[in-house]
Every structure is written in structure tokens, then in C-alpha cells.
């Protein structure tokens, strides 16, 4: 039973930081990557970041590169998204997800396009950036 549970969202002011968590279970993180997505009201879902299960390499989208960092410390079951210097444009529901296609996050790193047809999704956590 694959489970992904996001936490850590909240209300912050522009320029502040948040760290989101994605607690995972029921699949092998050693082999399958985890992605972060976000969806703002009235907008399409946007791929944000991913971390490879095979080697820990990461992808960060151009819209957040330099401000967001994805990590999986000590090969644990929790994946984090550190979000710094937040702006109102970052306001969205943030989701984590995983897929069984080996190498999809590595492909995102090579092509700049991240897969979004994922096998399993969390329910999301709200991030609101407002003054």
C-alpha cells in the first residue's frame, strides 16, 4: 500500500521560508524517485522538483531554481522541499508523488521536462505567501 503524506505548509510573508515534508511508505525509495508539484487556484498543475531513487540526483524547475531544494537525508523515507525567499507567486497546494518508471527524474534533469503522469499522489499541503 503506497502512501505519501505531505506536511509543513502554512502562511508566511514574502521573503520567508518553509520546509515541506513528504513521508513515504509502501514502495522502494532506493529505486523510485519522488516528485514535488504545485497547483495554484485557476492554474494548471506545475512540476517543481524531483529526487532520483537510484542515485539521489535532483531536478528543480526554472521557476524555482535557486530558491527551492529537494532532499532525502540519510536515505530515509521522508523527502523534503526547502523553500526559501518565497513570493506570492509560490502560493499553491503542494503535492508529492511517485512513479514506478525507473529513471524518470533523471530524464527530467536531462531534458528540463518533468513527467507528471504519476502512479501515486499525496493529498497536498497548502502554502500561502502573503503580506
mmCIF file of N, CA and C in Angstrom:
data_model
loop_
_atom_site.group_PDB
_atom_site.id
_atom_site.type_symbol
_atom_site.label_atom_id
_atom_site.label_comp_id
_atom_site.label_asym_id
_atom_site.label_seq_id
_atom_site.Cartn_x
_atom_site.Cartn_y
_atom_site.Cartn_z
ATOM 1 N N UNK A 1 0.846 -1.180 0.000
ATOM 2 C CA UNK A 1 0.000 0.000 0.000
ATOM 3 C C UNK A 1 0.889 1.239 0.000
ATOM 4 N N UNK A 2 0.959 1.918 -1.137
ATOM 5 C CA UNK A 2 1.774 3.114 -1.265
ATOM 6 C C UNK A 2 1.079 4.274 -0.568
ATOM 7 N N UNK A 3 1.833 4.980 0.274
ATOM 8 C CA UNK A 3 1.308 6.143 0.972
ATOM 9 C C UNK A 3 2.303 7.286 0.861
ATOM 10 N N UNK A 4 1.790 8.478 0.606
ATOM 11 C CA UNK A 4 2.574 9.697 0.627
ATOM 12 C C UNK A 4 1.767 10.749 1.368
ATOM 13 N N UNK A 5 2.364 11.356 2.373
ATOM 14 C CA UNK A 5 1.675 12.327 3.211
ATOM 15 C C UNK A 5 2.523 13.578 3.319
ATOM 16 N N UNK A 6 2.000 14.689 2.801
ATOM 17 C CA UNK A 6 2.694 15.967 2.865
ATOM 18 C C UNK A 6 2.363 16.691 4.168
ATOM 19 N N UNK A 7 3.312 17.479 4.633
ATOM 20 C CA UNK A 7 3.083 18.345 5.777
ATOM 21 C C UNK A 7 4.047 19.514 5.704
ATOM 22 N N UNK A 8 3.815 20.521 6.533
ATOM 23 C CA UNK A 8 4.720 21.648 6.630
ATOM 24 C C UNK A 8 4.242 22.927 5.986
ATOM 25 N N UNK A 9 3.116 22.893 5.304
ATOM 26 C CA UNK A 9 2.598 24.106 4.698
ATOM 27 C C UNK A 9 2.085 25.082 5.737
ATOM 28 N N UNK A 10 1.807 26.295 5.273
ATOM 29 C CA UNK A 10 1.313 27.315 6.168
ATOM 30 C C UNK A 10 1.306 28.670 5.513
ATOM 31 N N UNK A 11 1.096 29.687 6.323
ATOM 32 C CA UNK A 11 1.053 31.073 5.876
ATOM 33 C C UNK A 11 2.341 31.768 6.269
ATOM 34 N N UNK A 12 3.032 32.339 5.273
ATOM 35 C CA UNK A 12 4.262 33.077 5.525
ATOM 36 C C UNK A 12 4.237 34.374 4.736
ATOM 37 N N UNK A 13 5.104 35.291 5.134
ATOM 38 C CA UNK A 13 5.251 36.553 4.425
ATOM 39 C C UNK A 13 6.288 36.430 3.323
ATOM 40 N N UNK A 14 6.211 37.288 2.298
ATOM 41 C CA UNK A 14 7.227 37.257 1.245
ATOM 42 C C UNK A 14 8.635 37.374 1.813
ATOM 43 N N UNK A 15 9.533 36.583 1.243
ATOM 44 C CA UNK A 15 10.910 36.555 1.687
ATOM 45 C C UNK A 15 11.210 35.514 2.740
ATOM 46 N N UNK A 16 10.188 34.948 3.342
ATOM 47 C CA UNK A 16 10.387 33.933 4.371
ATOM 48 C C UNK A 16 10.519 32.547 3.759
ATOM 49 N N UNK A 17 10.704 31.549 4.615
ATOM 50 C CA UNK A 17 10.979 30.184 4.180
ATOM 51 C C UNK A 17 10.001 29.200 4.793
ATOM 52 N N UNK A 18 9.821 28.077 4.100
ATOM 53 C CA UNK A 18 9.093 26.926 4.603
ATOM 54 C C UNK A 18 9.830 25.668 4.179
ATOM 55 N N UNK A 19 9.675 24.611 4.968
ATOM 56 C CA UNK A 19 10.220 23.310 4.617
ATOM 57 C C UNK A 19 9.086 22.293 4.632
ATOM 58 N N UNK A 20 8.759 21.765 3.461
ATOM 59 C CA UNK A 20 7.721 20.764 3.338
ATOM 60 C C UNK A 20 8.304 19.368 3.502
ATOM 61 N N UNK A 21 7.495 18.459 4.040
ATOM 62 C CA UNK A 21 7.879 17.069 4.208
ATOM 63 C C UNK A 21 6.940 16.170 3.429
ATOM 64 N N UNK A 22 7.487 15.101 2.877
ATOM 65 C CA UNK A 22 6.706 14.055 2.223
ATOM 66 C C UNK A 22 7.104 12.732 2.853
ATOM 67 N N UNK A 23 6.267 12.226 3.743
ATOM 68 C CA UNK A 23 6.511 10.946 4.396
ATOM 69 C C UNK A 23 5.987 9.829 3.514
ATOM 70 N N UNK A 24 6.855 8.896 3.162
ATOM 71 C CA UNK A 24 6.510 7.848 2.204
ATOM 72 C C UNK A 24 6.555 6.475 2.854
ATOM 73 N N UNK A 25 5.749 5.558 2.295
ATOM 74 C CA UNK A 25 5.759 4.165 2.714
ATOM 75 C C UNK A 25 5.159 3.320 1.604
ATOM 76 N N UNK A 26 5.459 2.026 1.631
ATOM 77 C CA UNK A 26 4.841 1.094 0.712
ATOM 78 C C UNK A 26 5.514 0.956 -0.640
ATOM 79 N N UNK A 27 6.653 1.609 -0.846
ATOM 80 C CA UNK A 27 7.416 1.427 -2.071
ATOM 81 C C UNK A 27 8.899 1.594 -1.771
ATOM 82 N N UNK A 28 9.713 1.218 -2.738
ATOM 83 C CA UNK A 28 11.154 1.176 -2.520
ATOM 84 C C UNK A 28 11.788 2.482 -2.965
ATOM 85 N N UNK A 29 12.120 3.324 -2.006
ATOM 86 C CA UNK A 29 12.742 4.599 -2.322
ATOM 87 C C UNK A 29 14.133 4.443 -2.917
ATOM 88 N N UNK A 30 14.756 3.305 -2.687
ATOM 89 C CA UNK A 30 16.065 3.053 -3.280
ATOM 90 C C UNK A 30 16.028 3.081 -4.796
ATOM 91 N N UNK A 31 14.871 2.811 -5.381
ATOM 92 C CA UNK A 31 14.768 2.659 -6.829
ATOM 93 C C UNK A 31 13.826 3.649 -7.507
ATOM 94 N N UNK A 32 12.888 4.221 -6.779
ATOM 95 C CA UNK A 32 11.872 5.071 -7.387
ATOM 96 C C UNK A 32 11.940 6.481 -6.830
ATOM 97 N N UNK A 33 11.894 7.447 -7.729
ATOM 98 C CA UNK A 33 12.011 8.835 -7.339
ATOM 99 C C UNK A 33 10.722 9.419 -6.788
ATOM 100 N N UNK A 34 10.863 10.572 -6.163
ATOM 101 C CA UNK A 34 9.733 11.321 -5.626
ATOM 102 C C UNK A 34 9.741 12.714 -6.233
ATOM 103 N N UNK A 35 8.589 13.152 -6.686
ATOM 104 C CA UNK A 35 8.448 14.473 -7.271
ATOM 105 C C UNK A 35 7.590 15.381 -6.418
ATOM 106 N N UNK A 36 7.837 16.679 -6.569
ATOM 107 C CA UNK A 36 7.010 17.718 -5.975
ATOM 108 C C UNK A 36 6.309 18.492 -7.078
ATOM 109 N N UNK A 37 5.021 18.747 -6.882
ATOM 110 C CA UNK A 37 4.191 19.501 -7.808
ATOM 111 C C UNK A 37 3.422 20.550 -7.027
ATOM 112 N N UNK A 38 2.913 21.535 -7.737
ATOM 113 C CA UNK A 38 2.062 22.519 -7.091
ATOM 114 C C UNK A 38 0.952 22.948 -8.042
ATOM 115 N N UNK A 39 -0.155 23.384 -7.450
ATOM 116 C CA UNK A 39 -1.279 23.870 -8.233
ATOM 117 C C UNK A 39 -1.898 25.068 -7.522
ATOM 118 N N UNK A 40 -1.881 26.194 -8.204
ATOM 119 C CA UNK A 40 -2.500 27.403 -7.702
ATOM 120 C C UNK A 40 -3.937 27.479 -8.198
ATOM 121 N N UNK A 41 -4.799 28.210 -7.502
ATOM 122 C CA UNK A 41 -6.192 28.318 -7.933
ATOM 123 C C UNK A 41 -6.317 28.827 -9.367
ATOM 124 N N UNK A 42 -7.091 28.114 -10.185
ATOM 125 C CA UNK A 42 -7.312 28.517 -11.557
ATOM 126 C C UNK A 42 -6.169 28.253 -12.510
ATOM 127 N N UNK A 43 -5.120 27.573 -12.059
ATOM 128 C CA UNK A 43 -3.956 27.314 -12.898
ATOM 129 C C UNK A 43 -3.711 25.822 -13.045
ATOM 130 N N UNK A 44 -2.958 25.477 -14.085
ATOM 131 C CA UNK A 44 -2.573 24.092 -14.302
ATOM 132 C C UNK A 44 -1.576 23.634 -13.243
ATOM 133 N N UNK A 45 -1.561 22.340 -12.977
ATOM 134 C CA UNK A 45 -0.579 21.767 -12.087
ATOM 135 C C UNK A 45 0.818 21.945 -12.683
ATOM 136 N N UNK A 46 1.778 22.303 -11.844
ATOM 137 C CA UNK A 46 3.130 22.603 -12.267
ATOM 138 C C UNK A 46 4.115 21.669 -11.576
ATOM 139 N N UNK A 47 5.000 21.068 -12.357
ATOM 140 C CA UNK A 47 6.087 20.279 -11.794
ATOM 141 C C UNK A 47 7.135 21.207 -11.202
ATOM 142 N N UNK A 48 7.587 20.904 -10.006
ATOM 143 C CA UNK A 48 8.501 21.771 -9.264
ATOM 144 C C UNK A 48 9.886 21.165 -9.128
ATOM 145 N N UNK A 49 9.955 19.900 -8.709
ATOM 146 C CA UNK A 49 11.235 19.310 -8.364
ATOM 147 C C UNK A 49 11.086 17.801 -8.268
ATOM 148 N N UNK A 50 12.206 17.090 -8.366
ATOM 149 C CA UNK A 50 12.202 15.666 -8.076
ATOM 150 C C UNK A 50 13.572 15.242 -7.591
ATOM 151 N N UNK A 51 13.589 14.081 -6.935
ATOM 152 C CA UNK A 51 14.834 13.478 -6.479
ATOM 153 C C UNK A 51 14.828 12.017 -6.897
ATOM 154 N N UNK A 52 15.917 11.575 -7.500
ATOM 155 C CA UNK A 52 16.018 10.223 -8.009
ATOM 156 C C UNK A 52 16.150 9.216 -6.874
ATOM 157 N N UNK A 53 15.475 8.068 -7.028
ATOM 158 C CA UNK A 53 15.642 6.998 -6.064
ATOM 159 C C UNK A 53 16.916 6.208 -6.256
ATOM 160 N N UNK A 54 17.468 6.221 -7.451
ATOM 161 C CA UNK A 54 18.637 5.400 -7.741
ATOM 162 C C UNK A 54 19.947 6.036 -7.297
ATOM 163 N N UNK A 55 20.081 7.352 -7.461
ATOM 164 C CA UNK A 55 21.348 7.987 -7.115
ATOM 165 C C UNK A 55 21.214 9.294 -6.344
ATOM 166 N N UNK A 56 19.988 9.721 -6.037
ATOM 167 C CA UNK A 56 19.785 10.930 -5.274
ATOM 168 C C UNK A 56 19.957 12.215 -6.047
ATOM 169 N N UNK A 57 20.168 12.138 -7.349
ATOM 170 C CA UNK A 57 20.286 13.351 -8.146
ATOM 171 C C UNK A 57 18.947 14.076 -8.194
ATOM 172 N N UNK A 58 18.980 15.366 -8.443
ATOM 173 C CA UNK A 58 17.785 16.192 -8.319
ATOM 174 C C UNK A 58 17.540 17.048 -9.546
ATOM 175 N N UNK A 59 16.282 17.404 -9.708
ATOM 176 C CA UNK A 59 15.838 18.354 -10.710
ATOM 177 C C UNK A 59 15.035 19.433 -10.005
ATOM 178 N N UNK A 60 15.242 20.674 -10.408
ATOM 179 C CA UNK A 60 14.458 21.797 -9.918
ATOM 180 C C UNK A 60 14.046 22.630 -11.121
ATOM 181 N N UNK A 61 12.780 22.969 -11.204
ATOM 182 C CA UNK A 61 12.277 23.716 -12.345
ATOM 183 C C UNK A 61 12.864 25.121 -12.380
ATOM 184 N N UNK A 62 12.891 25.689 -13.573
ATOM 185 C CA UNK A 62 13.486 27.014 -13.735
ATOM 186 C C UNK A 62 12.759 28.087 -12.936
ATOM 187 N N UNK A 63 11.466 27.894 -12.695
ATOM 188 C CA UNK A 63 10.701 28.904 -11.982
ATOM 189 C C UNK A 63 11.086 29.022 -10.510
ATOM 190 N N UNK A 64 11.690 27.976 -9.948
ATOM 191 C CA UNK A 64 12.047 27.999 -8.530
ATOM 192 C C UNK A 64 13.522 27.710 -8.291
ATOM 193 N N UNK A 65 14.277 27.463 -9.340
ATOM 194 C CA UNK A 65 15.691 27.138 -9.190
ATOM 195 C C UNK A 65 16.431 28.270 -8.491
ATOM 196 N N UNK A 66 17.280 27.884 -7.544
ATOM 197 C CA UNK A 66 17.995 28.853 -6.738
ATOM 198 C C UNK A 66 17.301 29.204 -5.449
ATOM 199 N N UNK A 67 16.021 28.878 -5.341
ATOM 200 C CA UNK A 67 15.250 29.136 -4.125
ATOM 201 C C UNK A 67 14.765 27.861 -3.441
ATOM 202 N N UNK A 68 14.476 26.817 -4.214
ATOM 203 C CA UNK A 68 13.952 25.562 -3.672
ATOM 204 C C UNK A 68 15.012 24.476 -3.757
ATOM 205 N N UNK A 69 15.038 23.595 -2.754
ATOM 206 C CA UNK A 69 15.971 22.489 -2.707
ATOM 207 C C UNK A 69 15.244 21.234 -2.241
ATOM 208 N N UNK A 70 15.383 20.143 -2.986
ATOM 209 C CA UNK A 70 14.789 18.872 -2.600
ATOM 210 C C UNK A 70 15.874 17.981 -1.994
ATOM 211 N N UNK A 71 15.513 17.192 -0.980
ATOM 212 C CA UNK A 71 16.499 16.357 -0.315
ATOM 213 C C UNK A 71 15.835 15.131 0.288
ATOM 214 N N UNK A 72 16.655 14.108 0.546
ATOM 215 C CA UNK A 72 16.234 12.898 1.239
ATOM 216 C C UNK A 72 17.386 12.492 2.159
ATOM 217 N N UNK A 73 17.453 13.079 3.345
ATOM 218 C CA UNK A 73 18.605 12.847 4.223
ATOM 219 C C UNK A 73 18.749 11.391 4.648
ATOM 220 N N UNK A 74 19.984 10.918 4.640
ATOM 221 C CA UNK A 74 20.332 9.590 5.152
ATOM 222 C C UNK A 74 19.529 8.469 4.511
ATOM 223 N N UNK A 75 19.120 8.667 3.263
ATOM 224 C CA UNK A 75 18.329 7.668 2.542
ATOM 225 C C UNK A 75 17.080 7.258 3.307
ATOM 226 N N UNK A 76 16.481 8.209 4.002
ATOM 227 C CA UNK A 76 15.301 7.935 4.791
ATOM 228 C C UNK A 76 14.036 7.885 3.968
ATOM 229 N N UNK A 77 12.917 7.702 4.658
ATOM 230 C CA UNK A 77 11.631 7.573 3.990
ATOM 231 C C UNK A 77 10.905 8.909 3.834
ATOM 232 N N UNK A 78 11.524 9.996 4.252
ATOM 233 C CA UNK A 78 10.931 11.313 4.129
ATOM 234 C C UNK A 78 11.725 12.158 3.143
ATOM 235 N N UNK A 79 11.021 12.754 2.195
ATOM 236 C CA UNK A 79 11.603 13.672 1.227
ATOM 237 C C UNK A 79 11.174 15.087 1.593
ATOM 238 N N UNK A 80 12.105 16.022 1.517
ATOM 239 C CA UNK A 80 11.846 17.395 1.913
ATOM 240 C C UNK A 80 11.929 18.336 0.719
ATOM 241 N N UNK A 81 11.197 19.425 0.817
ATOM 242 C CA UNK A 81 11.318 20.525 -0.128
ATOM 243 C C UNK A 81 11.540 21.798 0.672
ATOM 244 N N UNK A 82 12.779 22.265 0.678
ATOM 245 C CA UNK A 82 13.121 23.515 1.342
ATOM 246 C C UNK A 82 12.821 24.663 0.393
ATOM 247 N N UNK A 83 11.996 25.601 0.825
ATOM 248 C CA UNK A 83 11.557 26.716 0.001
ATOM 249 C C UNK A 83 12.006 28.006 0.667
ATOM 250 N N UNK A 84 12.914 28.718 0.012
ATOM 251 C CA UNK A 84 13.462 29.961 0.535
ATOM 252 C C UNK A 84 13.022 31.142 -0.322
ATOM 253 N N UNK A 85 13.088 32.327 0.268
ATOM 254 C CA UNK A 85 12.756 33.566 -0.440
ATOM 255 C C UNK A 85 11.416 33.454 -1.163
ATOM 256 N N UNK A 86 10.408 33.037 -0.436
ATOM 257 C CA UNK A 86 9.094 32.811 -1.030
ATOM 258 C C UNK A 86 8.452 34.112 -1.492
ATOM 259 N N UNK A 87 7.682 34.007 -2.567
ATOM 260 C CA UNK A 87 6.934 35.129 -3.126
ATOM 261 C C UNK A 87 5.467 34.748 -3.218
ATOM 262 N N UNK A 88 4.571 35.737 -3.382
ATOM 263 C CA UNK A 88 3.155 35.394 -3.551
ATOM 264 C C UNK A 88 2.879 34.445 -4.702
ATOM 265 N N UNK A 89 3.710 34.453 -5.745
ATOM 266 C CA UNK A 89 3.527 33.542 -6.871
ATOM 267 C C UNK A 89 3.740 32.082 -6.492
ATOM 268 N N UNK A 90 4.349 31.827 -5.336
ATOM 269 C CA UNK A 90 4.539 30.460 -4.866
ATOM 270 C C UNK A 90 3.315 29.911 -4.145
ATOM 271 N N UNK A 91 2.302 30.729 -3.939
ATOM 272 C CA UNK A 91 1.088 30.277 -3.269
ATOM 273 C C UNK A 91 0.418 29.184 -4.086
ATOM 274 N N UNK A 92 0.189 28.024 -3.472
ATOM 275 C CA UNK A 92 -0.383 26.875 -4.163
ATOM 276 C C UNK A 92 -0.565 25.747 -3.163
ATOM 277 N N UNK A 93 -1.289 24.717 -3.592
ATOM 278 C CA UNK A 93 -1.265 23.445 -2.897
ATOM 279 C C UNK A 93 -0.091 22.653 -3.449
ATOM 280 N N UNK A 94 0.749 22.151 -2.563
ATOM 281 C CA UNK A 94 1.933 21.399 -2.948
ATOM 282 C C UNK A 94 1.698 19.912 -2.701
ATOM 283 N N UNK A 95 1.995 19.105 -3.723
ATOM 284 C CA UNK A 95 1.803 17.666 -3.692
ATOM 285 C C UNK A 95 3.133 16.953 -3.883
ATOM 286 N N UNK A 96 3.300 15.813 -3.240
ATOM 287 C CA UNK A 96 4.371 14.909 -3.614
ATOM 288 C C UNK A 96 3.774 13.676 -4.272
ATOM 289 N N UNK A 97 4.577 13.013 -5.100
ATOM 290 C CA UNK A 97 4.094 11.887 -5.883
ATOM 291 C C UNK A 97 5.265 10.995 -6.270
ATOM 292 N N UNK A 98 4.955 9.747 -6.618
ATOM 293 C CA UNK A 98 5.983 8.821 -7.062
ATOM 294 C C UNK A 98 5.474 8.011 -8.241
ATOM 295 N N UNK A 99 6.402 7.481 -9.016
ATOM 296 C CA UNK A 99 6.068 6.689 -10.191
ATOM 297 C C UNK A 99 7.039 5.533 -10.307
ATOM 298 N N UNK A 100 6.548 4.410 -10.850
ATOM 299 C CA UNK A 100 7.353 3.210 -10.956
ATOM 300 C C UNK A 100 8.267 3.139 -12.166
ATOM 301 N N UNK A 101 8.221 4.112 -13.048
ATOM 302 C CA UNK A 101 9.095 4.123 -14.215
ATOM 303 C C UNK A 101 10.496 4.537 -13.783
ATOM 304 N N UNK A 102 11.416 3.607 -13.790
ATOM 305 C CA UNK A 102 12.777 3.896 -13.352
ATOM 306 C C UNK A 102 13.429 4.893 -14.299
ATOM 307 N N UNK A 103 14.039 5.919 -13.726
ATOM 308 C CA UNK A 103 14.781 6.896 -14.495
ATOM 309 C C UNK A 103 14.025 8.146 -14.866
ATOM 310 N N UNK A 104 12.801 8.292 -14.443
ATOM 311 C CA UNK A 104 12.022 9.443 -14.895
ATOM 312 C C UNK A 104 12.576 10.765 -14.371
ATOM 313 N N UNK A 105 13.092 10.780 -13.158
ATOM 314 C CA UNK A 105 13.663 12.014 -12.632
ATOM 315 C C UNK A 105 14.992 12.331 -13.310
ATOM 316 N N UNK A 106 15.777 11.310 -13.624
ATOM 317 C CA UNK A 106 16.999 11.536 -14.387
ATOM 318 C C UNK A 106 16.688 12.115 -15.755
ATOM 319 N N UNK A 107 15.622 11.644 -16.375
ATOM 320 C CA UNK A 107 15.199 12.192 -17.660
ATOM 321 C C UNK A 107 14.844 13.670 -17.533
ATOM 322 N N UNK A 108 14.159 14.039 -16.451
ATOM 323 C CA UNK A 108 13.829 15.442 -16.228
ATOM 324 C C UNK A 108 15.082 16.294 -16.137
ATOM 325 N N UNK A 109 16.115 15.779 -15.495
ATOM 326 C CA UNK A 109 17.370 16.511 -15.382
ATOM 327 C C UNK A 109 18.008 16.739 -16.755
ATOM 328 N N UNK A 110 17.893 15.774 -17.644
ATOM 329 C CA UNK A 110 18.495 15.882 -18.971
ATOM 330 C C UNK A 110 17.690 16.784 -19.897
ATOM 331 N N UNK A 111 16.372 16.703 -19.829
ATOM 332 C CA UNK A 111 15.518 17.365 -20.806
ATOM 333 C C UNK A 111 14.914 18.671 -20.320
ATOM 334 N N UNK A 112 14.869 18.892 -19.021
ATOM 335 C CA UNK A 112 14.199 20.062 -18.484
ATOM 336 C C UNK A 112 12.697 19.945 -18.429
ATOM 337 N N UNK A 113 12.166 18.752 -18.695
ATOM 338 C CA UNK A 113 10.733 18.492 -18.656
ATOM 339 C C UNK A 113 10.489 17.340 -17.701
ATOM 340 N N UNK A 114 9.632 17.543 -16.725
ATOM 341 C CA UNK A 114 9.376 16.551 -15.701
ATOM 342 C C UNK A 114 8.044 15.858 -15.941
ATOM 343 N N UNK A 115 8.072 14.532 -15.880
ATOM 344 C CA UNK A 115 6.876 13.717 -16.012
ATOM 345 C C UNK A 115 5.856 14.086 -14.936
ATOM 346 N N UNK A 116 4.583 14.131 -15.305
ATOM 347 C CA UNK A 116 3.548 14.395 -14.311
ATOM 348 C C UNK A 116 2.449 13.343 -14.285
ATOM 349 N N UNK A 117 2.569 12.303 -15.088
ATOM 350 C CA UNK A 117 1.628 11.187 -15.043
ATOM 351 C C UNK A 117 2.135 10.190 -14.003
ATOM 352 N N UNK A 118 1.878 10.477 -12.751
ATOM 353 C CA UNK A 118 2.456 9.734 -11.647
ATOM 354 C C UNK A 118 1.492 8.665 -11.148
ATOM 355 N N UNK A 119 2.054 7.574 -10.622
ATOM 356 C CA UNK A 119 1.239 6.464 -10.143
ATOM 357 C C UNK A 119 0.517 6.758 -8.844
ATOM 358 N N UNK A 120 1.171 7.501 -7.948
ATOM 359 C CA UNK A 120 0.618 7.729 -6.612
ATOM 360 C C UNK A 120 0.861 9.156 -6.177
ATOM 361 N N UNK A 121 -0.159 9.727 -5.546
ATOM 362 C CA UNK A 121 -0.131 11.119 -5.111
ATOM 363 C C UNK A 121 -0.519 11.240 -3.655
ATOM 364 N N UNK A 122 0.093 12.215 -2.970
ATOM 365 C CA UNK A 122 -0.411 12.630 -1.680
ATOM 366 C C UNK A 122 -1.588 13.564 -1.835
ATOM 367 N N UNK A 123 -2.159 13.964 -0.725
ATOM 368 C CA UNK A 123 -3.340 14.823 -0.747
ATOM 369 C C UNK A 123 -3.019 16.308 -0.802
ATOM 370 N N UNK A 124 -1.784 16.683 -0.546
ATOM 371 C CA UNK A 124 -1.359 18.055 -0.681
ATOM 372 C C UNK A 124 -1.323 18.820 0.631
ATOM 373 N N UNK A 125 -0.533 19.895 0.629
ATOM 374 C CA UNK A 125 -0.458 20.805 1.755
ATOM 375 C C UNK A 125 -0.444 22.235 1.225
ATOM 376 N N UNK A 126 -1.199 23.106 1.865
ATOM 377 C CA UNK A 126 -1.375 24.476 1.378
ATOM 378 C C UNK A 126 -0.208 25.356 1.797
ATOM 379 N N UNK A 127 0.332 26.090 0.834
ATOM 380 C CA UNK A 127 1.337 27.118 1.087
ATOM 381 C C UNK A 127 0.754 28.448 0.635
ATOM 382 N N UNK A 128 0.711 29.403 1.533
ATOM 383 C CA UNK A 128 0.207 30.736 1.217
ATOM 384 C C UNK A 128 1.267 31.759 1.578
ATOM 385 N N UNK A 129 1.630 32.589 0.609
ATOM 386 C CA UNK A 129 2.635 33.630 0.802
ATOM 387 C C UNK A 129 1.936 34.965 0.606
ATOM 388 N N UNK A 130 1.830 35.716 1.673
ATOM 389 C CA UNK A 130 1.078 36.967 1.631
ATOM 390 C C UNK A 130 1.574 37.901 2.716
ATOM 391 N N UNK A 131 1.552 39.187 2.411
ATOM 392 C CA UNK A 131 1.892 40.196 3.403
ATOM 393 C C UNK A 131 0.664 40.726 4.123
#
